[in-house]
Amino acid sequence: ESVQTLPQTQEEDIAIAIAVSLSMPKASLLKLGQDTRDAGLALTFRGVGKEIPQDRTGKSKSVLERYGKGLIARHMEDFKFLTDAGVNVQIDPVLFAKHGIADVPRVMVVPVCRSACEHSHAILVARGDVSLRYALDALHKEGSERLKVNPNSQELQKVLKLIEDALLRLGDRP
């Protein structure tokens, strides 16, 4: 049921991704989560729990040995304060690896690849513990500036439309 209610991007080839971590202050995460919910987006986490490192012999462990049986189930309680508020939560370690995300929060417009993809970088990125509206406004401003330089870019036109739709759903808030 949760998978069915995840927000779907209107554009097939781009999406707004919001990378976060449970290491962020709970109040900031909840506020960003509520704004994300209202904008029809989702918070994306790298994973759950702690990864168990390789043993001293350097012998590789199986995924089950490395992460432990039932890891996700054991850690779903960590997200309860968000899911109870109606926030959509996604776990996507590939997003973090692909975009080299080492600091959060990040609001990004990224290419969505259904198969092999030549794009490996975010189209636009806003970093820092700011409101979702502030981040989206900053992304829109940057996208608009880039569109002035390259007025025929269909990708930038799609990006701006995606951001405008999210801002409209978010409504007038700081």
XYZ file of C-alpha atoms in Angstrom:
174
model
C 0.000 0.000 0.000
C 2.825 2.434 0.846
C 4.490 1.838 -2.497
C 1.252 2.641 -4.314
C 0.975 6.022 -2.564
C 4.501 7.222 -3.363
C 4.455 10.450 -5.353
C 4.910 10.053 -9.069
C 6.667 12.666 -11.145
C 4.602 14.082 -13.990
C 7.667 14.037 -16.220
C 9.108 10.653 -17.082
C 12.685 11.818 -17.401
C 13.239 14.218 -14.470
C 12.258 14.322 -10.805
C 12.764 16.365 -7.674
C 14.722 14.368 -5.104
C 15.100 15.428 -1.485
C 18.061 13.698 0.146
C 17.989 13.611 3.949
C 19.295 11.646 6.906
C 18.073 10.665 10.346
C 21.209 12.432 11.629
C 19.452 15.748 10.904
C 17.655 17.486 13.788
C 14.259 15.831 14.213
C 12.385 19.170 14.089
C 14.072 20.146 10.801
C 13.390 16.732 9.306
C 9.728 16.834 10.335
C 9.196 20.365 8.949
C 10.899 19.465 5.673
C 8.864 16.247 5.593
C 5.565 18.078 6.040
C 6.442 20.544 3.278
C 7.571 17.663 1.074
C 4.283 15.847 1.679
C 2.268 18.942 0.775
C 4.317 19.436 -2.402
C 3.603 15.847 -3.455
C 7.227 14.755 -3.062
C 9.102 12.300 -0.837
C 12.062 12.348 1.526
C 14.841 10.039 0.368
C 17.200 8.301 2.775
C 20.382 6.397 1.935
C 19.325 3.411 4.008
C 18.421 2.182 7.431
C 20.444 1.130 10.443
C 24.186 0.766 10.507
C 26.213 -1.207 8.031
C 28.320 -3.954 9.584
C 31.904 -3.584 8.303
C 33.990 -6.420 6.899
C 35.817 -8.519 9.469
C 39.562 -8.129 10.114
C 40.467 -10.850 7.643
C 38.970 -8.721 4.870
C 36.682 -11.588 3.940
C 33.593 -10.329 2.199
C 30.324 -11.062 3.887
C 27.052 -11.841 2.205
C 24.416 -9.111 2.160
C 22.536 -10.982 4.887
C 25.655 -11.268 7.065
C 26.679 -7.679 6.424
C 23.328 -6.027 7.086
C 21.632 -8.615 9.279
C 18.362 -10.433 8.875
C 15.335 -8.156 8.984
C 17.376 -4.922 9.045
C 14.741 -2.846 7.295
C 11.938 -4.228 9.451
C 13.953 -3.521 12.627
C 14.540 0.089 11.633
C 11.172 1.123 10.180
C 10.276 2.427 13.642
C 12.975 5.108 13.123
C 10.776 6.679 10.416
C 7.500 6.463 12.371
C 7.461 10.153 13.380
C 7.541 10.994 9.669
C 5.132 8.361 8.376
C 2.660 9.231 11.178
C 2.673 12.804 9.795
C 1.830 11.468 6.312
C 5.332 11.999 4.926
C 6.376 9.760 2.038
C 9.693 8.095 2.813
C 11.931 6.395 0.240
C 15.150 4.469 0.728
C 17.465 4.851 -2.263
C 21.177 4.186 -1.746
C 21.679 4.393 -5.527
C 20.632 8.077 -5.557
C 23.209 8.859 -2.855
C 25.969 6.899 -4.598
C 25.182 8.169 -8.107
C 25.216 11.822 -7.051
C 27.988 11.546 -4.452
C 25.769 12.849 -1.680
C 27.842 13.321 1.464
C 25.932 16.182 3.102
C 22.219 16.631 3.644
C 19.682 18.050 3.180
C 19.823 18.460 -0.577
C 16.961 19.317 -2.889
C 17.879 18.263 -6.408
C 16.356 18.045 -9.837
C 17.746 14.805 -11.220
C 17.399 12.769 -14.390
C 15.349 9.601 -13.978
C 16.816 6.662 -15.841
C 14.655 3.650 -16.552
C 17.693 1.841 -17.988
C 21.257 2.870 -18.830
C 21.586 6.627 -18.593
C 24.151 9.067 -19.907
C 23.258 11.623 -17.203
C 25.077 10.969 -13.969
C 24.774 14.385 -12.378
C 21.966 16.444 -10.923
C 20.547 19.142 -13.184
C 20.075 21.613 -10.300
C 21.041 21.341 -6.612
C 20.159 23.350 -3.497
C 21.982 22.512 -0.261
C 21.433 23.472 3.332
C 18.896 23.365 6.122
C 16.393 25.754 4.551
C 12.677 25.504 3.909
C 11.514 23.550 0.893
C 9.997 26.716 -0.584
C 13.306 28.559 -0.258
C 15.191 25.666 -1.914
C 12.655 25.366 -4.751
C 12.669 29.137 -5.295
C 16.488 29.052 -5.501
C 16.366 26.155 -7.972
C 13.764 27.978 -10.073
C 15.885 31.133 -10.132
C 18.998 29.165 -11.172
C 17.030 27.274 -13.835
C 15.580 30.519 -15.194
C 19.060 32.043 -15.447
C 20.326 28.990 -17.327
C 17.305 29.140 -19.647
C 18.207 32.739 -20.571
C 21.596 31.463 -21.756
C 20.091 28.448 -23.539
C 16.492 29.456 -24.438
C 15.828 26.380 -26.594
C 16.605 23.845 -23.868
C 13.580 21.577 -23.551
C 15.159 19.961 -20.478
C 15.345 23.293 -18.639
C 11.769 24.104 -19.666
C 10.646 20.754 -18.172
C 12.703 21.407 -15.032
C 11.109 24.816 -14.491
C 7.609 23.401 -15.040
C 8.303 20.601 -12.526
C 9.526 23.094 -9.929
C 6.589 25.446 -10.576
C 4.133 22.564 -10.086
C 5.764 21.639 -6.767
C 5.688 25.285 -5.642
C 2.009 25.537 -6.568
C 1.157 22.424 -4.534
C 3.249 23.731 -1.646
C 1.254 26.927 -1.496
C 2.256 30.240 0.010
C 4.425 29.513 3.022
C 7.860 30.599 4.174
